[in-house]
Structures are given as C-alpha cells and as structure tokens.
Short mmCIF file of C-alpha atoms in Angstrom, two decimals:
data_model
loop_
_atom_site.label_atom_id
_atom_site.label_comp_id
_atom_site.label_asym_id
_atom_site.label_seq_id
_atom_site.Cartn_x
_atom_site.Cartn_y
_atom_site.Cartn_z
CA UNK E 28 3.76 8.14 8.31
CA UNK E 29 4.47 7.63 12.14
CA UNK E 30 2.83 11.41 12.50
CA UNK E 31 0.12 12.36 9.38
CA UNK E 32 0.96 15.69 8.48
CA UNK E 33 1.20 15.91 4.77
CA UNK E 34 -1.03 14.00 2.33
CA UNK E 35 -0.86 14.00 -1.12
CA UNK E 36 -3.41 12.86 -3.16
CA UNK E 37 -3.07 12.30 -7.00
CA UNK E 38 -6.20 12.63 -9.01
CA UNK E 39 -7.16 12.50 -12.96
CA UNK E 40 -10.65 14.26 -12.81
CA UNK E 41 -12.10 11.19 -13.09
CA UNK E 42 -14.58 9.45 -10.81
CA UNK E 43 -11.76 6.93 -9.36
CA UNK E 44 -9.90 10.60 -8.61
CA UNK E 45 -12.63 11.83 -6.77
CA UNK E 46 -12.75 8.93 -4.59
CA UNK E 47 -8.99 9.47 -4.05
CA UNK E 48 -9.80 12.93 -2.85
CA UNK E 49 -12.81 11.97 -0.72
CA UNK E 50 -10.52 9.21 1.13
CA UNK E 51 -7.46 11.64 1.35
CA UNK E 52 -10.00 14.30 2.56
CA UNK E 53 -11.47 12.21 5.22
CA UNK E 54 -8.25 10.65 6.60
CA UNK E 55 -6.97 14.45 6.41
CA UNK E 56 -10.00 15.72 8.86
CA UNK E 57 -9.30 12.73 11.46
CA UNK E 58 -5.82 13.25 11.96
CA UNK E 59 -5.37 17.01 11.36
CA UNK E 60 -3.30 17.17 8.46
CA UNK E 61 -2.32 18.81 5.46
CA UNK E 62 -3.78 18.01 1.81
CA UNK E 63 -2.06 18.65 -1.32
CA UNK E 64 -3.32 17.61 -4.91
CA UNK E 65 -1.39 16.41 -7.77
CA UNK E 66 -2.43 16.13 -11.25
CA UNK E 67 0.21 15.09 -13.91
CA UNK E 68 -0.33 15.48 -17.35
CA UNK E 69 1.09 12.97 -19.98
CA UNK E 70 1.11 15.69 -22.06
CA UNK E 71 -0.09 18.94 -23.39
CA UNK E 72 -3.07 19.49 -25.37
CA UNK E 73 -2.23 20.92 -28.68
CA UNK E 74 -3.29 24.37 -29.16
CA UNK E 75 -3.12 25.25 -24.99
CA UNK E 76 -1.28 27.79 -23.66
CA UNK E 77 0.71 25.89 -21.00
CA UNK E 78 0.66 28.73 -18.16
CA UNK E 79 -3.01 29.60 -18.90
CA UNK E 80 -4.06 25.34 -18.90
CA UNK E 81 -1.57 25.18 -15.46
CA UNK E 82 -3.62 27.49 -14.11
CA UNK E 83 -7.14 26.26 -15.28
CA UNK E 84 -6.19 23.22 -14.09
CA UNK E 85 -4.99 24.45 -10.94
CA UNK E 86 -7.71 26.56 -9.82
CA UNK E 87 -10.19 23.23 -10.96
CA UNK E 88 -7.68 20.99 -8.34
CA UNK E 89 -8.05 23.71 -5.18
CA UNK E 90 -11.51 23.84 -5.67
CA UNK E 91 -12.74 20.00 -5.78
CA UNK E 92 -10.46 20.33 -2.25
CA UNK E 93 -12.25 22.96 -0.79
CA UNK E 94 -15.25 20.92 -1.71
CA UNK E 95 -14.44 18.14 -0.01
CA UNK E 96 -13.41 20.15 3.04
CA UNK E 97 -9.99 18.91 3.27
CA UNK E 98 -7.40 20.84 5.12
CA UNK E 99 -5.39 22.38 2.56
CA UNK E 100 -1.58 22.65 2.42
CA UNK E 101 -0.91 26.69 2.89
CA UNK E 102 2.11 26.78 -0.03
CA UNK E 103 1.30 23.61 -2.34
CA UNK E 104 -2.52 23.09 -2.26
CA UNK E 105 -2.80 21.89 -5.81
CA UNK E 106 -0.07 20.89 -8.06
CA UNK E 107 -0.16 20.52 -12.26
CA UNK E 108 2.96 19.13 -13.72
CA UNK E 109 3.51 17.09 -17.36
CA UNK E 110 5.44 14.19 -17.60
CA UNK E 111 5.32 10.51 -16.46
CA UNK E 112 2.35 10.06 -13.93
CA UNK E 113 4.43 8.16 -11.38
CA UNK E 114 7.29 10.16 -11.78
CA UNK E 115 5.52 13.37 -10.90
CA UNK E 116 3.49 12.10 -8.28
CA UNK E 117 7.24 10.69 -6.81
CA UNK E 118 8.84 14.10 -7.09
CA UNK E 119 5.67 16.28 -6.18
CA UNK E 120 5.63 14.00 -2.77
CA UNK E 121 9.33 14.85 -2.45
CA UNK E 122 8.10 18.39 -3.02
CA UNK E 123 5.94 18.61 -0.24
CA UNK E 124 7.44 15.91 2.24
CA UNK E 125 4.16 13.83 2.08
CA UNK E 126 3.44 11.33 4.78
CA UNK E 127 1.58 9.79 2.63
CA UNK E 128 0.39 8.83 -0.76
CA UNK E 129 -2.91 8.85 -2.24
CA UNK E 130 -4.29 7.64 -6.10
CA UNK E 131 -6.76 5.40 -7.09
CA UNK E 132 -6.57 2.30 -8.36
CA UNK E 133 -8.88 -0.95 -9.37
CA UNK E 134 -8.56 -4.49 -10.71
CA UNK E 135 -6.85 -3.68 -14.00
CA UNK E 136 -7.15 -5.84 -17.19
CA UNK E 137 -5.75 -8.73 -18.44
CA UNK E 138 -3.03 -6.76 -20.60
CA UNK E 139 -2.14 -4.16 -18.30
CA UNK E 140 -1.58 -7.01 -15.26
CA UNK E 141 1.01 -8.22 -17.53
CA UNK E 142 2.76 -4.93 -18.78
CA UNK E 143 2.57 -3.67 -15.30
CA UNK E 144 1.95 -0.15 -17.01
CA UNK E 145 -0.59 0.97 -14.02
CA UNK E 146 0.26 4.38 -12.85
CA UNK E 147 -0.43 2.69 -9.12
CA UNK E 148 1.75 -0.60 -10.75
CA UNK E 149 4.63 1.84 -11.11
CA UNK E 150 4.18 4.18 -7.82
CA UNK E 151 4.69 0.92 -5.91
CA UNK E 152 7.96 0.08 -7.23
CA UNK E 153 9.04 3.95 -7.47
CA UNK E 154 8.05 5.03 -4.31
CA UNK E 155 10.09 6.00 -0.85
CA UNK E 156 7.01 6.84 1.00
CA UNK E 157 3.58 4.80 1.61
CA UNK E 158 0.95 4.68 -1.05
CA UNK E 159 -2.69 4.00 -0.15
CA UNK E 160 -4.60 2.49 -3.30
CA UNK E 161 -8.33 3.60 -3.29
CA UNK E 162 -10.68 0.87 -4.00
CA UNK E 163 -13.46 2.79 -5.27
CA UNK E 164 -16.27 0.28 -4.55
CA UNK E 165 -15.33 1.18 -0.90
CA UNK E 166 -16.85 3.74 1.20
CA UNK E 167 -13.86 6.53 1.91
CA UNK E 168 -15.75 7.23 5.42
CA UNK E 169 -15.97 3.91 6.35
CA UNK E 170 -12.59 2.11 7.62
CA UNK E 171 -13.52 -0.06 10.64
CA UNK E 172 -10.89 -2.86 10.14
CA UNK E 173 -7.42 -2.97 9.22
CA UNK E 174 -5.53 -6.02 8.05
CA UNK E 175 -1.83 -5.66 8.64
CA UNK E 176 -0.08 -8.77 6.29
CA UNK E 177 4.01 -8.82 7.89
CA UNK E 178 6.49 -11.30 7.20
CA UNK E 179 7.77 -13.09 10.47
CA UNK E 180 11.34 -13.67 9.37
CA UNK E 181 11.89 -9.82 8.81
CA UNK E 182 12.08 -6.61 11.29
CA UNK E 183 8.61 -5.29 11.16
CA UNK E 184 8.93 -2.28 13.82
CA UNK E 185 8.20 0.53 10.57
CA UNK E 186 5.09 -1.71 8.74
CA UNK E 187 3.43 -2.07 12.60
CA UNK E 188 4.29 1.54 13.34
CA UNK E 189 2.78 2.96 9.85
CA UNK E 190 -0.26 0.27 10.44
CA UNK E 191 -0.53 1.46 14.09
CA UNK E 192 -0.90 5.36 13.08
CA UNK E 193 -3.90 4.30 10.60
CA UNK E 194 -5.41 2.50 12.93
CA UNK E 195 -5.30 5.30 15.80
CA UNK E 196 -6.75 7.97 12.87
CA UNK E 197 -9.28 5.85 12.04
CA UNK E 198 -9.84 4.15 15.13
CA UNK E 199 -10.30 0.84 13.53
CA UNK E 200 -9.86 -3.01 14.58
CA UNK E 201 -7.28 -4.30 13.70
CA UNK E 202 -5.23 -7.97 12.28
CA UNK E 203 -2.26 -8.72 12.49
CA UNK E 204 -1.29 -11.42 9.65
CA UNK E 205 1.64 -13.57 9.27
CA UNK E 206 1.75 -16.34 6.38
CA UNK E 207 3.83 -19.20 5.72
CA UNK E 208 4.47 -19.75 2.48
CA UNK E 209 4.06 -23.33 1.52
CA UNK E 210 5.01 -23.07 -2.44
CA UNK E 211 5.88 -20.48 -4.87
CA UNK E 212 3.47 -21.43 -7.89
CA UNK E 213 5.96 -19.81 -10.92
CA UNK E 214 4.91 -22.15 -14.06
CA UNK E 215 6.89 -19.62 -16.46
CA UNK E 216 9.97 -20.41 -14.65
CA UNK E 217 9.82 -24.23 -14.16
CA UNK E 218 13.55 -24.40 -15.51
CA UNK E 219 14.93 -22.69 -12.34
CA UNK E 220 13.51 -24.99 -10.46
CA UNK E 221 14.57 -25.40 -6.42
CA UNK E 222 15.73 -21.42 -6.84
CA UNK E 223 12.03 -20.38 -7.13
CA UNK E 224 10.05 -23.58 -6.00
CA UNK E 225 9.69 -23.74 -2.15
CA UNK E 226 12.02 -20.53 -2.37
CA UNK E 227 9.91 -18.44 0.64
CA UNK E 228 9.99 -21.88 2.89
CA UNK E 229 13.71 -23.73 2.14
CA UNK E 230 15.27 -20.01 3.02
CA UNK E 231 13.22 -19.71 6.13
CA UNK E 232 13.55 -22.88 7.56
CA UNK E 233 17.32 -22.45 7.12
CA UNK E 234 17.53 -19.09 8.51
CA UNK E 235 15.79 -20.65 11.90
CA UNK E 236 17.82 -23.51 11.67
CA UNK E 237 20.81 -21.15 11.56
CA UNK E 238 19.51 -19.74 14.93
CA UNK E 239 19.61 -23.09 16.60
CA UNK E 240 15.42 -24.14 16.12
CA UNK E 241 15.16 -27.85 14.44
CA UNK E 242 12.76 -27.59 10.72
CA UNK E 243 9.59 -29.24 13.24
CA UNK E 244 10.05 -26.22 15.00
CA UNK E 245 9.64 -23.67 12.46
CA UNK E 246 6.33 -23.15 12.29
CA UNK E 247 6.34 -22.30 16.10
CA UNK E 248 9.25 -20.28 15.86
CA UNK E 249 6.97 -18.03 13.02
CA UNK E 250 4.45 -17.73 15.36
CA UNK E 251 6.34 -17.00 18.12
CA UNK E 252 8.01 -14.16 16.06
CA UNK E 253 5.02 -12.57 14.93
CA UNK E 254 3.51 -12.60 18.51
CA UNK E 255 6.95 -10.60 19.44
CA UNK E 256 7.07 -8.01 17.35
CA UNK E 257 3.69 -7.50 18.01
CA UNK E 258 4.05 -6.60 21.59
CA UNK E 259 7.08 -4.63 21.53
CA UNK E 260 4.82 -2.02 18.12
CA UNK E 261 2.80 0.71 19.13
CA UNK E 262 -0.18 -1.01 18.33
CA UNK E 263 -0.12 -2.36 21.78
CA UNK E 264 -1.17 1.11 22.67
CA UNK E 265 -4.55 1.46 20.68
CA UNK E 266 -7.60 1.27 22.48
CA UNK E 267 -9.19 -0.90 19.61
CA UNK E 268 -9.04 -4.74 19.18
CA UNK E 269 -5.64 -5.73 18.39
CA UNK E 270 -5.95 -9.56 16.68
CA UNK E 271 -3.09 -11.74 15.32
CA UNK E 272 -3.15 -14.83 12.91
CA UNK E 273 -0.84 -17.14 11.30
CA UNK E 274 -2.18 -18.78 8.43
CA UNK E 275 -0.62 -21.51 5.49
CA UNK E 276 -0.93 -20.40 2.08
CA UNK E 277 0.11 -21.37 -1.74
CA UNK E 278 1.69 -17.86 -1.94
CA UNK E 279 1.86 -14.92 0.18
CA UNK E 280 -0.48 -12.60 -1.71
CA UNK E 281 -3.16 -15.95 -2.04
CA UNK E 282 -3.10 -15.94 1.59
CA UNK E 283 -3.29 -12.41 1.88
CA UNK E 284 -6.53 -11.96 -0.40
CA UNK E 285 -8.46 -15.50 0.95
CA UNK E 286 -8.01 -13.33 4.66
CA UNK E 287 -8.97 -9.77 3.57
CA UNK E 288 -12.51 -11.59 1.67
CA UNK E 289 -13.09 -13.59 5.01
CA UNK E 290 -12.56 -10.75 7.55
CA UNK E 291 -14.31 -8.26 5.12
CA UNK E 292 -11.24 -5.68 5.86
CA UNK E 293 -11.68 -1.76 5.03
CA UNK E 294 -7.81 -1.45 4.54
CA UNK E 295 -4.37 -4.28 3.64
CA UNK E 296 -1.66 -2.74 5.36
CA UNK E 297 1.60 -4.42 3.92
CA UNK E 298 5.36 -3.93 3.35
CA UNK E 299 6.81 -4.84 -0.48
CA UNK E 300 7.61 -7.94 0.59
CA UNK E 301 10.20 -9.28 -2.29
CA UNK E 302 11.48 -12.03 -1.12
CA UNK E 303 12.24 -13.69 -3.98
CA UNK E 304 13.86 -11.03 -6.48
CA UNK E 305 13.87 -13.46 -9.40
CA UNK E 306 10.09 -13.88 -9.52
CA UNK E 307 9.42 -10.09 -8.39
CA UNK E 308 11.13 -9.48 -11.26
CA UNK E 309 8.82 -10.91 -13.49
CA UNK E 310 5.34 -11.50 -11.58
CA UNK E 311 5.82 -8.00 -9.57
CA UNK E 312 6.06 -8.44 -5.90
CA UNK E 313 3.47 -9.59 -3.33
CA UNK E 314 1.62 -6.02 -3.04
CA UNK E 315 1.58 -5.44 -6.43
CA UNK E 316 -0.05 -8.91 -6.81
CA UNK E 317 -2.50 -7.93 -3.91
CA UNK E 318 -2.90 -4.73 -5.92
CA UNK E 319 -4.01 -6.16 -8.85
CA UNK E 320 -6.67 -8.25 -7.36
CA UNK E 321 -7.51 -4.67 -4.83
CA UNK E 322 -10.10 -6.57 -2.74
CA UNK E 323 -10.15 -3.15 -0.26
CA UNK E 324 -8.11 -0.38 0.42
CA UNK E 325 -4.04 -0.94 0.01
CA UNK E 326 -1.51 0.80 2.34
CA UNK E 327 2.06 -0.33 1.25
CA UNK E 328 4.99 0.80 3.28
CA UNK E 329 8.00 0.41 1.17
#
C-alpha cells in the first residue's frame, strides 16, 4: 500500500458490510483509487440458478458502490464467488492486485475468540496484503489520528511506510508506539515455562547484548531504535503531527489497547507481530488479539 490504487472491500449485505463500503468508499475518494467489491458465498441457496443468483448478486454489489460514490474498478467492480470467505476474499485480492483490504469486523464472542473462526480472524493469518478491520461504531469519514504500534527490535521501514501513506490520505496525526514487553501472561502453558514466560524481554535483552549494549541499557537502546527508524520513514515527510512513545506493558496487545483508549485513535496501524510462535499458535498473534478487543479501526501489514 505505499501507492493506493486498488481497494477491495468485502461485504455480506449486512449493516457491518455497509460500513466496510462506506470506509473503503471514503478512503477511495481521498486518494484516487480504484474500488472493487467482494462477496463470497458459503454456499448456494438451494433451488438458485447459480449464473442468474451471480448476477443478482452482482448487479446488487455495483450498485450499493455507485451509491456510495466510490471510484469503481473499470474490469472487476463487483465480484460473487462461493467458497470459504477468507479464501475468496485472498484470491479475489490476488485477482485484482489490491493495495488494500477491506471487511468488517467487531468484538466477537466468547466462543468464536477461542475457535478463531472470524472471517477477519482468518484473513489476518491468510493474508499477503494489508487488511483494514472496520469498527462499525466508528465514523468511516472521520480518521483524525493514527496509532502506529512497531516493534523496536525489528526492521520497520514497510509498517512506517504503509502507516505513512494512510496518514497522507487521510491527513491525520499521527503515534508512533513502541512497547516493551515486561511478561508474557500464558496460564495454559505454565509447563513451558522460561520458553514463554519473559519470552518477548529475555530474547531482546540478549539480542542487544549481542550488539555490545549492557541489560541497564536496554531500555534506552529500544528507545533509541524506535526514534531511528522513525526519522529515516516517510512519515518524516507529512505535514501532520508526527508523535512517538515508548511505553511498559504486561503484553504487547495490553499495551497496545490501554494507548489506543487513552489517545482516542481513529485507526491501529500494526505489523503481525509473532514473536513468540508457540503462544501465536495458540492465543493468535498480537493483532489478532488487538482485533478481538477492535477498540477503532485495524490496519495490519503482514
């Protein structure tokens, strides 16, 4: 998403679609691009015809975009496929070369946090290209601050690039937020122990330590780092505020929330950030924990 050209927005016909379309619509109008709409179908009706309930469905898609004003793609405006959700949505934004990814999404349920069995759950851990979760309690026209959540130990030139072209569409303020991790709160998986607990903070401190900076150091080193990256990203180039903050947390995505409440942010931008594959594994990673909880908007650059 360095250059927003091609959007595609997936949408059920339901309310939390429309908002999807309104917010892919909008961000379409600001930077001049393309809008294509994807509906998948689990599967088909019994009794339809499938070309004449492609069609229906088709010519239903193309016009809720026209009515939105969107700029439409000239060969793909609307697409109707069947199959998996996420698996559609992945190929139809292979189809079309999308920039960018747009569904909605909300604070799911007890039983499907668990399962993980979110369409938006799985498009995070499918997906090449970034996905932007609509929070549907959020105005789509109003994005006036972005909070950009990077990891300091890890090269974060694409995550500040993709946060910086957001930021010059929308022209909003923006955060940039590193986190030290102080624990890693896993109580199902007390019997790994030291591999899990402190897992985020014993592998950074060595990796700095590695690089000749004593463990009293590290948390200047962090900053240091984050400051850095900062100034060499394009977001250096905005005319908007440009903030950063390092902040101590129980876990990354606890961090990440407790900042996005207290700075009241329009839009998370974040990377997947698995750093710990044995937890990710079971828990999800960081932005599908943030997801979960969807306090705003969610861009996730994968």
């Amino acid at each position: 998403m360095k250059h927003l050209r091609r959007i595609l927005v997936a949408t059920d016909f339901s309310p939390l679609g429309d908002r999807a379309l309104d917010l892919a619509a909008h961000l379409a109008r600001k930077a001049g691009a393309q809008v294509t709409a994807v509906h998948a179908m689990a599967y088909l009706p019994h009794g339809h015809p499938y070309d004449q309930f492609e069609s229906d469905l088709t010519t239903e898609l193309t016009s809720r975009l026209e009515g939105s004003r969107a700029p439409l793609h000239p060969e793909w405006p609307a697409i109707v496929r069947t199959g998996k959700p996420h698996r559609v949505i992945a190929a139809c934004a292979e189809i079309v070369d999308a920039d960018l990814i747009v569904l909605g999404a909300g604070p799911v349920n007890r039983w499907k946090e668990l399962t993980l069995g979110a369409t938006a759950d799985r498009m995070l851990r499918v997906s090449h290209r970034p996905v932007l979760l609509v929070d549907p309690r959020k105005d789509p026209s109003s994005l006036e601050r972005l909070l950009v959540a990077v990891d300091p130990l890890e090269d974060q030139g694409r995550l500040l690039d993709q946060a910086s072209t957001l930021a010059s569409v929308t022209g909003a303020d923006v955060e940039v937020l590193g986190i030290e991790e102080l624990r890693s709160h896993y109580p199902h998986l007390d019997k790994v122990g030291p591999v899990v607990s402190d897992f985020w903070h014993a592998l950074g401190q060595a990796r700095v330590r590695d690089e000749g900076a004593g463990p009293n150091e590290f948390e200047g080193d962090l900053i240091e780092r984050l400051e850095n990256q900062v100034s060499k990203s394009p977001l250096t180039k905005l005319s908007t505020p440009v903030g950063t903050k390092f902040a101590k947390a129980p876990t990354a995505h606890e961090g990440i929330l407790q900042e996005a409440k207290s700075s009241n942010a329009d839009i998370i931008v974040m990377g997947t950030h698995i750093r710990n594959p044995i937890a990710a594994a079971i828990l999800g990673s960081t932005a599908e924990r943030v997801a979960k909880s969807l306090p705003c908007h969610l861009l996730v650059v994968p």
